[in-house]
mmCIF file of C-alpha atoms and ligand atoms in Angstrom:
data_model
loop_
_atom_site.group_PDB
_atom_site.id
_atom_site.type_symbol
_atom_site.label_atom_id
_atom_site.label_comp_id
_atom_site.label_asym_id
_atom_site.label_seq_id
_atom_site.Cartn_x
_atom_site.Cartn_y
_atom_site.Cartn_z
ATOM 1 C CA MET A 6 58.101 -91.073 -71.822
ATOM 2 C CA SER A 7 59.368 -88.874 -69.135
ATOM 3 C CA MET A 8 58.177 -89.442 -65.412
ATOM 4 C CA GLN A 9 56.254 -86.683 -64.008
ATOM 5 C CA LEU A 10 57.138 -85.069 -60.696
ATOM 6 C CA PRO A 11 53.937 -83.884 -58.440
ATOM 7 C CA ASP A 12 53.190 -80.299 -58.086
ATOM 8 C CA HIS A 13 55.473 -79.749 -55.023
ATOM 9 C CA GLU A 14 58.248 -81.708 -56.021
ATOM 10 C CA ASN A 15 58.838 -79.983 -58.939
ATOM 11 C CA THR A 16 58.732 -77.056 -57.058
ATOM 12 C CA PHE A 17 60.967 -78.191 -54.460
ATOM 13 C CA GLN A 18 63.349 -78.986 -57.541
ATOM 14 C CA HIS A 19 63.047 -75.634 -58.822
ATOM 15 C CA LYS A 20 63.987 -74.177 -55.738
ATOM 16 C CA ILE A 21 67.239 -76.053 -55.944
ATOM 17 C CA ASP A 22 67.726 -74.880 -59.325
ATOM 18 C CA VAL A 23 67.800 -71.397 -58.564
ATOM 19 C CA GLU A 24 69.742 -72.185 -55.541
ATOM 20 C CA ILE A 25 67.737 -71.490 -52.691
ATOM 21 C CA LYS A 26 68.236 -73.154 -49.230
ATOM 22 C CA VAL A 27 66.169 -75.647 -47.915
ATOM 23 C CA GLU A 28 65.094 -74.908 -44.041
ATOM 24 C CA PRO A 29 63.901 -77.250 -41.698
ATOM 25 C CA LYS A 30 60.376 -76.424 -41.853
ATOM 26 C CA ASP A 31 60.358 -76.028 -45.666
ATOM 27 C CA TRP A 32 58.413 -79.320 -47.530
ATOM 28 C CA MET A 33 60.940 -81.548 -48.758
ATOM 29 C CA PRO A 34 60.494 -85.181 -50.528
ATOM 30 C CA GLU A 35 61.063 -87.742 -47.755
ATOM 31 C CA ALA A 36 63.959 -89.391 -49.866
ATOM 32 C CA TYR A 37 65.663 -85.945 -49.438
ATOM 33 C CA ARG A 38 65.166 -85.780 -45.611
ATOM 34 C CA LYS A 39 66.739 -89.647 -45.102
ATOM 35 C CA THR A 40 69.721 -88.903 -47.749
ATOM 36 C CA LEU A 41 70.558 -86.027 -45.357
ATOM 37 C CA VAL A 42 70.136 -87.628 -42.017
ATOM 38 C CA ARG A 43 72.095 -90.728 -43.632
ATOM 39 C CA GLN A 44 74.627 -88.682 -44.368
ATOM 40 C CA ILE A 45 74.974 -85.803 -41.984
ATOM 41 C CA SER A 46 74.664 -88.765 -39.041
ATOM 42 C CA GLN A 47 77.650 -90.391 -40.855
ATOM 43 C CA HIS A 48 79.958 -87.170 -41.268
ATOM 44 C CA ALA A 49 78.611 -86.512 -37.538
ATOM 45 C CA HIS A 50 80.074 -89.959 -36.241
ATOM 46 C CA SER A 51 83.049 -89.529 -38.485
ATOM 47 C CA GLU A 52 83.797 -86.276 -36.326
ATOM 48 C CA ILE A 53 83.340 -88.433 -33.083
ATOM 49 C CA VAL A 54 84.938 -91.225 -33.803
ATOM 50 C CA GLY A 55 88.109 -89.766 -35.818
ATOM 51 C CA MET A 56 88.950 -87.840 -32.367
ATOM 52 C CA LEU A 57 90.003 -91.193 -31.364
ATOM 53 C CA PRO A 58 92.933 -92.629 -33.251
ATOM 54 C CA GLU A 59 94.439 -88.736 -32.569
ATOM 55 C CA GLY A 60 93.487 -88.983 -29.003
ATOM 56 C CA ASN A 61 95.943 -92.057 -28.823
ATOM 57 C CA TRP A 62 98.983 -89.487 -29.213
ATOM 58 C CA ILE A 63 97.469 -86.533 -26.874
ATOM 59 C CA SER A 64 99.891 -88.263 -23.747
ATOM 60 C CA ARG A 65 103.145 -88.958 -25.771
ATOM 61 C CA ALA A 66 102.877 -85.564 -28.086
ATOM 62 C CA PRO A 67 106.616 -84.701 -28.254
ATOM 63 C CA SER A 68 106.948 -81.437 -26.609
ATOM 64 C CA LEU A 69 104.149 -79.535 -24.511
ATOM 65 C CA LYS A 70 103.220 -77.036 -27.786
ATOM 66 C CA ARG A 71 102.090 -80.355 -29.792
ATOM 67 C CA LYS A 72 100.292 -81.189 -26.549
ATOM 68 C CA ALA A 73 98.486 -78.173 -26.743
ATOM 69 C CA ILE A 74 98.010 -78.003 -30.855
ATOM 70 C CA LEU A 75 97.192 -81.771 -30.672
ATOM 71 C CA ILE A 76 94.307 -81.373 -27.799
ATOM 72 C CA ALA A 77 92.983 -78.372 -29.397
ATOM 73 C CA LYS A 78 92.444 -80.357 -32.774
ATOM 74 C CA VAL A 79 90.721 -82.995 -30.875
ATOM 75 C CA GLN A 80 88.615 -80.631 -29.321
ATOM 76 C CA ASP A 81 87.679 -78.532 -32.727
ATOM 77 C CA GLU A 82 86.709 -82.138 -33.960
ATOM 78 C CA ALA A 83 84.322 -82.682 -30.674
ATOM 79 C CA GLY A 84 82.673 -79.567 -31.798
ATOM 80 C CA HIS A 85 82.267 -80.487 -35.593
ATOM 81 C CA GLY A 86 80.417 -83.608 -34.370
ATOM 82 C CA LEU A 87 78.076 -81.032 -32.158
ATOM 83 C CA TYR A 88 77.354 -78.772 -34.995
ATOM 84 C CA LEU A 89 76.510 -82.156 -37.258
ATOM 85 C CA TYR A 90 74.278 -83.840 -34.419
ATOM 86 C CA SER A 91 72.459 -80.492 -34.135
ATOM 87 C CA ALA A 92 71.719 -80.097 -38.225
ATOM 88 C CA CYS A 93 70.870 -83.655 -38.245
ATOM 89 C CA GLU A 94 68.333 -83.516 -35.713
ATOM 90 C CA THR A 95 66.759 -80.226 -37.631
ATOM 91 C CA LEU A 96 65.423 -82.925 -39.991
ATOM 92 C CA GLY A 97 63.570 -85.001 -37.202
ATOM 93 C CA THR A 98 65.675 -87.244 -35.681
ATOM 94 C CA THR A 99 66.657 -87.794 -32.013
ATOM 95 C CA ARG A 100 70.349 -87.089 -30.989
ATOM 96 C CA GLU A 101 69.498 -90.744 -29.284
ATOM 97 C CA GLU A 102 68.371 -92.142 -32.425
ATOM 98 C CA THR A 103 71.491 -91.303 -34.200
ATOM 99 C CA ILE A 104 73.720 -92.522 -31.692
ATOM 100 C CA ASN A 105 71.874 -95.527 -30.990
ATOM 101 C CA ASP A 106 72.440 -96.358 -34.722
ATOM 102 C CA LEU A 107 76.476 -95.682 -34.184
ATOM 103 C CA HIS A 108 76.756 -98.145 -31.312
ATOM 104 C CA SER A 109 74.476 -100.896 -32.863
ATOM 105 C CA ALA A 110 76.835 -100.963 -35.925
ATOM 106 C CA LYS A 111 73.943 -99.733 -38.175
ATOM 107 C CA ALA A 112 75.006 -96.388 -39.145
ATOM 108 C CA LYS A 113 78.486 -95.959 -41.107
ATOM 109 C CA TYR A 114 81.531 -93.260 -40.495
ATOM 110 C CA SER A 115 84.397 -92.531 -42.480
ATOM 111 C CA SER A 116 86.924 -95.905 -43.334
ATOM 112 C CA ILE A 117 89.868 -93.998 -42.435
ATOM 113 C CA PHE A 118 89.240 -93.288 -38.875
ATOM 114 C CA ASN A 119 89.538 -97.659 -38.829
ATOM 115 C CA TYR A 120 93.300 -97.856 -39.045
ATOM 116 C CA PRO A 121 95.631 -97.354 -36.375
ATOM 117 C CA THR A 122 98.168 -94.761 -35.373
ATOM 118 C CA LEU A 123 101.496 -96.025 -35.096
ATOM 119 C CA THR A 124 104.044 -93.596 -34.801
ATOM 120 C CA TRP A 125 104.046 -89.745 -33.965
ATOM 121 C CA ALA A 126 104.372 -89.275 -37.761
ATOM 122 C CA ASP A 127 100.994 -90.290 -38.469
ATOM 123 C CA MET A 128 99.422 -87.247 -36.579
ATOM 124 C CA GLY A 129 101.184 -85.119 -39.678
ATOM 125 C CA ALA A 130 100.034 -87.347 -41.859
ATOM 126 C CA VAL A 131 96.578 -87.249 -40.523
ATOM 127 C CA GLY A 132 96.188 -83.687 -40.246
ATOM 128 C CA TRP A 133 97.760 -83.339 -43.869
ATOM 129 C CA LEU A 134 95.790 -86.296 -45.894
ATOM 130 C CA VAL A 135 92.961 -87.234 -43.339
ATOM 131 C CA ASP A 136 91.978 -83.237 -42.902
ATOM 132 C CA GLY A 137 93.371 -82.009 -45.964
ATOM 133 C CA ALA A 138 90.905 -84.471 -48.357
ATOM 134 C CA ALA A 139 88.071 -83.486 -45.284
ATOM 135 C CA ILE A 140 88.283 -79.957 -46.478
ATOM 136 C CA LEU A 141 88.188 -80.674 -50.189
ATOM 137 C CA ASN A 142 84.526 -82.553 -49.520
ATOM 138 C CA GLN A 143 83.333 -79.912 -47.210
ATOM 139 C CA VAL A 144 84.579 -76.799 -48.882
ATOM 140 C CA MET A 145 82.082 -78.386 -51.612
ATOM 141 C CA LEU A 146 79.553 -79.053 -48.729
ATOM 142 C CA CYS A 147 79.654 -74.872 -47.934
ATOM 143 C CA ARG A 148 77.546 -74.515 -50.847
ATOM 144 C CA THR A 149 75.030 -77.747 -49.945
ATOM 145 C CA SER A 150 70.981 -77.258 -50.364
ATOM 146 C CA TYR A 151 70.074 -77.692 -47.058
ATOM 147 C CA GLY A 152 70.702 -74.470 -44.902
ATOM 148 C CA PRO A 153 71.870 -75.804 -41.600
ATOM 149 C CA TYR A 154 74.354 -78.457 -42.992
ATOM 150 C CA ALA A 155 75.832 -75.419 -45.225
ATOM 151 C CA ARG A 156 76.033 -73.074 -42.047
ATOM 152 C CA ALA A 157 77.941 -75.837 -40.335
ATOM 153 C CA MET A 158 80.178 -76.509 -42.796
ATOM 154 C CA VAL A 159 81.307 -72.881 -43.230
ATOM 155 C CA ARG A 160 82.479 -72.572 -39.567
ATOM 156 C CA ILE A 161 84.340 -75.989 -40.068
ATOM 157 C CA CYS A 162 86.038 -75.342 -42.696
ATOM 158 C CA LYS A 163 87.865 -72.605 -40.969
ATOM 159 C CA GLU A 164 89.171 -75.032 -38.528
ATOM 160 C CA GLU A 165 89.700 -77.588 -40.625
ATOM 161 C CA SER A 166 92.145 -75.645 -42.435
ATOM 162 C CA PHE A 167 94.275 -75.266 -39.173
ATOM 163 C CA HIS A 168 94.337 -78.907 -39.022
ATOM 164 C CA GLN A 169 95.693 -80.006 -42.309
ATOM 165 C CA ARG A 170 98.250 -77.026 -41.688
ATOM 166 C CA GLN A 171 99.419 -78.486 -38.261
ATOM 167 C CA GLY A 172 99.872 -81.682 -39.784
ATOM 168 C CA PHE A 173 101.676 -80.310 -42.477
ATOM 169 C CA ASP A 174 103.635 -78.471 -40.139
ATOM 170 C CA ILE A 175 104.562 -81.512 -38.231
ATOM 171 C CA LEU A 176 105.704 -83.313 -41.556
ATOM 172 C CA LEU A 177 107.958 -80.758 -42.335
ATOM 173 C CA THR A 178 109.603 -80.735 -39.076
ATOM 174 C CA LEU A 179 110.096 -84.607 -39.698
ATOM 175 C CA SER A 180 111.404 -84.400 -43.169
ATOM 176 C CA ARG A 181 113.965 -81.863 -42.099
ATOM 177 C CA GLY A 182 115.000 -84.091 -39.480
ATOM 178 C CA THR A 183 117.191 -87.242 -38.834
ATOM 179 C CA ALA A 184 117.395 -90.071 -41.099
ATOM 180 C CA VAL A 185 114.731 -91.912 -38.867
ATOM 181 C CA GLN A 186 112.731 -88.848 -38.671
ATOM 182 C CA LYS A 187 112.703 -88.695 -42.365
ATOM 183 C CA GLU A 188 112.262 -92.771 -42.545
ATOM 184 C CA MET A 189 108.458 -92.334 -40.377
ATOM 185 C CA CYS A 190 107.582 -89.194 -42.053
ATOM 186 C CA GLN A 191 107.935 -91.533 -45.087
ATOM 187 C CA ASP A 192 106.368 -94.496 -43.437
ATOM 188 C CA ALA A 193 103.079 -92.326 -42.208
ATOM 189 C CA ILE A 194 102.885 -91.270 -45.836
ATOM 190 C CA ASN A 195 103.073 -94.591 -47.241
ATOM 191 C CA ARG A 196 100.306 -96.002 -44.924
ATOM 192 C CA TRP A 197 97.773 -93.057 -45.118
ATOM 193 C CA TRP A 198 98.033 -92.169 -48.545
ATOM 194 C CA TRP A 199 95.790 -95.351 -49.955
ATOM 195 C CA PRO A 200 93.092 -94.816 -47.269
ATOM 196 C CA SER A 201 92.942 -91.477 -47.802
ATOM 197 C CA LEU A 202 91.781 -91.695 -50.862
ATOM 198 C CA MET A 203 89.129 -93.872 -50.066
ATOM 199 C CA MET A 204 87.415 -91.508 -48.131
ATOM 200 C CA PHE A 205 85.814 -89.682 -51.076
ATOM 201 C CA GLY A 206 84.111 -93.321 -51.649
ATOM 202 C CA PRO A 207 83.241 -95.732 -54.139
ATOM 203 C CA LYS A 208 84.229 -94.748 -58.026
ATOM 204 C CA ASP A 209 81.145 -92.425 -59.366
ATOM 205 C CA SER A 210 80.287 -95.717 -61.114
ATOM 206 C CA GLU A 211 79.923 -97.248 -58.180
ATOM 207 C CA SER A 212 78.261 -94.784 -56.632
ATOM 208 C CA THR A 213 74.457 -95.497 -55.205
ATOM 209 C CA ASN A 214 73.726 -92.211 -54.112
ATOM 210 C CA THR A 215 75.657 -89.307 -56.563
ATOM 211 C CA ASP A 216 73.523 -88.733 -59.417
ATOM 212 C CA GLN A 217 70.465 -88.014 -57.211
ATOM 213 C CA SER A 218 72.616 -86.518 -54.723
ATOM 214 C CA MET A 219 74.030 -84.018 -57.409
ATOM 215 C CA LYS A 220 70.148 -83.229 -58.325
ATOM 216 C CA TRP A 221 69.573 -82.022 -55.302
ATOM 217 C CA LYS A 222 72.665 -80.193 -55.172
ATOM 218 C CA ILE A 223 73.518 -82.080 -51.567
ATOM 219 C CA LYS A 224 76.897 -83.027 -53.515
ATOM 220 C CA ARG A 225 78.338 -80.237 -55.355
ATOM 221 C CA LYS A 226 81.183 -82.736 -56.894
ATOM 222 C CA THR A 227 81.082 -86.525 -57.694
ATOM 223 C CA ASN A 228 83.523 -88.362 -55.407
ATOM 224 C CA ASP A 229 85.641 -88.997 -58.443
ATOM 225 C CA GLU A 230 86.309 -85.065 -59.010
ATOM 226 C CA LEU A 231 86.726 -84.967 -55.491
ATOM 227 C CA ARG A 232 89.676 -87.754 -55.460
ATOM 228 C CA GLN A 233 91.323 -86.472 -58.494
ATOM 229 C CA GLN A 234 91.606 -82.546 -56.826
ATOM 230 C CA PHE A 235 93.274 -84.498 -54.012
ATOM 231 C CA VAL A 236 95.705 -85.916 -55.814
ATOM 232 C CA ASP A 237 96.584 -82.917 -57.955
ATOM 233 C CA MET A 238 97.347 -81.215 -55.021
ATOM 234 C CA CYS A 239 99.101 -83.988 -52.947
ATOM 235 C CA ALA A 240 101.115 -85.006 -55.977
ATOM 236 C CA GLU A 241 102.532 -81.003 -55.496
ATOM 237 C CA GLN A 242 102.991 -80.609 -51.838
ATOM 238 C CA VAL A 243 104.958 -83.893 -51.254
ATOM 239 C CA ARG A 244 107.782 -82.129 -53.428
ATOM 240 C CA ILE A 245 107.921 -79.703 -50.371
ATOM 241 C CA LEU A 246 108.336 -82.283 -47.910
ATOM 242 C CA ASN A 247 110.628 -84.117 -50.393
ATOM 243 C CA MET A 248 109.128 -87.185 -49.623
ATOM 244 C CA ILE A 249 107.106 -89.331 -52.193
ATOM 245 C CA LEU A 250 103.582 -90.771 -52.495
ATOM 246 C CA PRO A 251 103.514 -94.663 -52.956
ATOM 247 C CA ASP A 252 101.960 -95.098 -56.540
ATOM 248 C CA LYS A 253 104.253 -95.921 -59.232
ATOM 249 C CA ASP A 254 101.358 -94.927 -61.617
ATOM 250 C CA LEU A 255 101.267 -91.125 -60.726
ATOM 251 C CA LYS A 256 102.393 -89.134 -63.478
ATOM 252 C CA TRP A 257 101.334 -85.470 -65.107
ATOM 253 C CA ASN A 258 99.188 -85.959 -67.732
ATOM 254 C CA ALA A 259 99.636 -83.036 -70.173
ATOM 255 C CA THR A 260 96.494 -83.680 -72.167
ATOM 256 C CA THR A 261 94.108 -84.007 -69.148
ATOM 257 C CA GLN A 262 96.326 -81.604 -66.946
ATOM 258 C CA HIS A 263 95.773 -83.769 -64.330
ATOM 259 C CA TYR A 264 97.862 -86.486 -62.610
ATOM 260 C CA ASP A 265 97.079 -89.639 -63.294
ATOM 261 C CA PHE A 266 97.427 -92.283 -60.475
ATOM 262 C CA GLY A 267 96.412 -95.940 -59.482
ATOM 263 C CA GLU A 268 93.826 -98.342 -58.983
ATOM 264 C CA ILE A 269 92.704 -98.458 -55.692
ATOM 265 C CA GLU A 270 92.169 -101.657 -53.279
ATOM 266 C CA TRP A 271 88.216 -101.360 -53.798
ATOM 267 C CA ASN A 272 88.225 -105.022 -51.914
ATOM 268 C CA GLU A 273 89.719 -103.182 -48.765
ATOM 269 C CA PHE A 274 87.652 -100.597 -48.960
ATOM 270 C CA TRP A 275 84.653 -102.539 -48.885
ATOM 271 C CA ASN A 276 86.049 -104.630 -46.523
ATOM 272 C CA VAL A 277 86.726 -101.551 -43.985
ATOM 273 C CA VAL A 278 83.233 -100.345 -44.495
ATOM 274 C CA LYS A 279 81.988 -103.983 -43.865
ATOM 275 C CA GLY A 280 83.271 -103.396 -40.537
ATOM 276 C CA ASN A 281 86.400 -105.678 -40.852
ATOM 277 C CA GLY A 282 89.052 -103.072 -41.031
ATOM 278 C CA PRO A 283 92.303 -103.335 -38.414
ATOM 279 C CA CYS A 284 90.069 -101.294 -35.741
ATOM 280 C CA ASN A 285 86.666 -101.073 -36.353
ATOM 281 C CA LYS A 286 86.098 -103.384 -33.395
ATOM 282 C CA GLN A 287 88.056 -101.313 -30.910
ATOM 283 C CA ARG A 288 86.324 -97.998 -32.295
ATOM 284 C CA LEU A 289 83.127 -98.847 -31.727
ATOM 285 C CA GLU A 290 83.837 -100.399 -28.136
ATOM 286 C CA ALA A 291 85.546 -97.259 -27.580
ATOM 287 C CA ARG A 292 82.743 -95.278 -28.214
ATOM 288 C CA ARG A 293 80.163 -97.597 -26.110
ATOM 289 C CA LYS A 294 82.339 -97.297 -23.013
ATOM 290 C CA ALA A 295 82.491 -93.584 -23.471
ATOM 291 C CA HIS A 296 78.200 -93.397 -23.741
ATOM 292 C CA GLU A 297 78.335 -95.422 -20.638
ATOM 293 C CA GLU A 298 80.497 -93.997 -18.587
ATOM 294 C CA GLY A 299 78.803 -90.606 -19.988
ATOM 295 C CA GLU A 300 75.522 -91.415 -18.389
ATOM 296 C CA TRP A 301 75.843 -89.714 -14.949
ATOM 297 C CA VAL A 302 77.079 -86.477 -16.686
ATOM 298 C CA ARG A 303 73.640 -86.595 -19.256
ATOM 299 C CA GLU A 304 71.382 -87.148 -16.570
ATOM 300 C CA ALA A 305 73.104 -84.118 -14.102
ATOM 301 C CA ALA A 306 72.279 -82.206 -17.034
ATOM 302 C CA ALA A 307 69.029 -83.059 -17.571
ATOM 303 C CA ALA A 308 67.864 -83.166 -13.695
ATOM 304 C CA TYR A 309 69.677 -79.743 -13.886
ATOM 305 C CA ALA A 310 67.238 -78.513 -16.700
ATOM 306 C CA GLU A 311 64.075 -79.525 -15.012
ATOM 307 C CA LYS A 312 65.240 -78.325 -11.950
ATOM 308 C CA ARG A 313 65.463 -74.945 -13.928
ATOM 309 C CA LYS A 314 62.356 -75.636 -15.427
ATOM 310 C CA THR A 315 60.763 -75.268 -11.778
ATOM 311 C CA LYS A 316 62.762 -72.642 -10.045
ATOM 312 C CA PRO A 317 62.160 -69.066 -10.676
ATOM 313 C CA GLN A 318 64.923 -67.161 -12.750
ATOM 314 C CA THR A 319 66.909 -64.617 -11.173
ATOM 315 C CA PRO A 320 66.865 -61.148 -12.961
ATOM 316 C CA LYS A 321 69.087 -60.550 -15.603
ATOM 317 C CA GLY A 322 71.830 -58.169 -13.533
ATOM 318 C CA ALA A 323 70.217 -58.598 -9.992
ATOM 319 C CA LEU A 324 73.781 -60.207 -8.992
ATOM 320 C CA ALA A 325 75.601 -57.754 -10.391
ATOM 321 C CA ALA A 326 73.777 -55.437 -8.434
ATOM 322 C CA ALA A 327 73.846 -57.290 -5.019
HETATM 323 N N1 FAQ B 414 83.389 -94.663 -45.496
HETATM 324 O O1 FAQ B 414 76.729 -93.902 -53.302
HETATM 325 P P1 FAQ B 414 78.002 -93.215 -52.340
HETATM 326 C C1 FAQ B 414 86.614 -85.975 -41.330
HETATM 327 C C2 FAQ B 414 79.145 -95.603 -48.347
HETATM 328 S S1 FAQ B 414 85.413 -86.126 -41.714
HETATM 329 C C3 FAQ B 414 82.582 -95.373 -44.967
HETATM 330 O O2 FAQ B 414 79.141 -92.550 -52.548
HETATM 331 P P2 FAQ B 414 77.853 -90.796 -50.803
HETATM 332 C C4 FAQ B 414 87.068 -84.817 -40.229
HETATM 333 C C5 FAQ B 414 78.293 -94.892 -48.077
HETATM 334 O O3 FAQ B 414 77.730 -94.100 -47.119
HETATM 335 C C6 FAQ B 414 85.063 -87.511 -43.050
HETATM 336 N N2 FAQ B 414 81.662 -95.549 -45.856
HETATM 337 O O4 FAQ B 414 77.914 -92.547 -50.780
HETATM 338 C C7 FAQ B 414 88.288 -85.444 -39.161
HETATM 339 C C8 FAQ B 414 77.069 -95.412 -49.331
HETATM 340 O O5 FAQ B 414 76.563 -96.197 -47.779
HETATM 341 P P3 FAQ B 414 74.672 -96.066 -47.514
HETATM 342 C C9 FAQ B 414 84.085 -87.648 -43.307
HETATM 343 C C10 FAQ B 414 81.596 -94.714 -47.049
HETATM 344 O O6 FAQ B 414 76.952 -90.273 -49.346
HETATM 345 C C11 FAQ B 414 89.563 -85.514 -39.743
HETATM 346 C C12 FAQ B 414 78.175 -96.219 -49.878
HETATM 347 O O7 FAQ B 414 79.310 -96.557 -49.435
HETATM 348 N N3 FAQ B 414 83.126 -87.118 -44.187
HETATM 349 O O8 FAQ B 414 87.552 -86.793 -41.840
HETATM 350 C C13 FAQ B 414 82.603 -94.005 -47.771
HETATM 351 O O9 FAQ B 414 76.843 -90.558 -51.685
HETATM 352 C C14 FAQ B 414 90.629 -85.819 -39.193
HETATM 353 C C15 FAQ B 414 77.881 -96.288 -51.231
HETATM 354 O O10 FAQ B 414 78.797 -94.189 -51.312
HETATM 355 C C16 FAQ B 414 81.855 -87.148 -44.296
HETATM 356 O O11 FAQ B 414 81.487 -87.584 -43.805
HETATM 357 C C17 FAQ B 414 83.497 -94.115 -46.424
HETATM 358 N N4 FAQ B 414 84.611 -93.463 -46.761
HETATM 359 O O12 FAQ B 414 78.945 -90.373 -50.766
HETATM 360 C C18 FAQ B 414 88.067 -85.710 -38.619
HETATM 361 C C19 FAQ B 414 81.365 -85.861 -45.417
HETATM 362 N N5 FAQ B 414 82.392 -93.735 -48.769
HETATM 363 O O13 FAQ B 414 74.961 -94.857 -46.884
HETATM 364 C C20 FAQ B 414 89.013 -86.358 -37.360
HETATM 365 C C21 FAQ B 414 80.172 -85.956 -46.150
HETATM 366 C C22 FAQ B 414 81.207 -93.975 -49.378
HETATM 367 O O14 FAQ B 414 74.470 -95.755 -49.038
HETATM 368 C C23 FAQ B 414 90.132 -86.517 -37.744
HETATM 369 N N6 FAQ B 414 79.934 -87.020 -46.698
HETATM 370 N N7 FAQ B 414 80.516 -95.078 -47.984
HETATM 371 O O15 FAQ B 414 74.786 -97.487 -46.989
HETATM 372 C C24 FAQ B 414 79.906 -87.246 -47.934
HETATM 373 O O16 FAQ B 414 80.351 -86.086 -48.861
HETATM 374 C C25 FAQ B 414 79.513 -88.419 -48.532
HETATM 375 O O17 FAQ B 414 78.691 -88.988 -47.712
HETATM 376 C C26 FAQ B 414 80.661 -89.450 -48.646
HETATM 377 C C27 FAQ B 414 80.185 -90.516 -49.868
HETATM 378 C C28 FAQ B 414 81.468 -88.613 -50.295
HETATM 379 C C29 FAQ B 414 81.600 -89.461 -48.057
#
């Protein structure tokens, strides 16, 4: 016997089925709201924590041009975090609650940002692989069913494709350099490849949220579909770099028309997700410290907003006319 959904849930599902976006004031099932708050806040935290591994190299970029590009990229990520925190607020959670959940380690963020950035080549590998994985995931999220999330994604994707290209460009330069530079390039690819595959989440068979999120069109592709798309893309792009992906099982499968690839170390993934990766503690410490040190900025902004509420506003154009 199939479960009968209450009328408003049927109407909601119908709206999703016919591709009408859900907007903040629309009725939505509590579980839909909860899933979105979970996913969007994790996504926002990932952008903000994701600034740390790259921020580590701003002062050591090898040229003024590389430094300017890296600063712009890290700044973009702060912006992405802010759009996403705002999208989350439209669902009725406060920014404070969301950020407290990150600082108390209650909320997750992407496993990938718990790995260290050891050499300049890591800036290339992060751009090519990590941003590359992020884009594939985010392109599908441009069509997610919740309006504010989908619209934030459109802008984020435009910026993200610049991020991926700058990473590939760093690796391409190194791959055409000295023997030591080539070695750095391969070493960074070796260290970032498997953690990048883990970014897509557990296998579909182990994924607790995928089925429902696909029905609600929050997700438009499953973890395994996106991971396969990523492998197929990178297996071709790595040839341009004259490098290899560190997987002896990687090979083209003429029957499936996809690349086969080796088994992911799922123990490592869950260990990192549970807070025991190489940099988890360091990342949370850095975020907590930044929040504490930013207290005076938040106080000043709140005091200024309060002052503007009570003080009569100067009419528009008055200053220009004076
Ligand atoms: N790390 O049932 P599923 C970026 C958790 S942005 C940690 O499959 P779901 C930009 C998952 O939360 C990167 N935890 O979950 C950038 C769930 O736990 P929960 C972030 C993970 O949500 C680049 C449990 O495992 N992108 O990189 C991970 O349906 C460079 C079961 O998993 C997004 O957040 C993981 N990798 O699918 C910035 C995109 N994977 O919450 C700076 C939006 C899974 O039930 C530098 N998010 N878990 O306790 C999504 O598309 C989805 O949330 C997935 C996971 C696909 C990540």
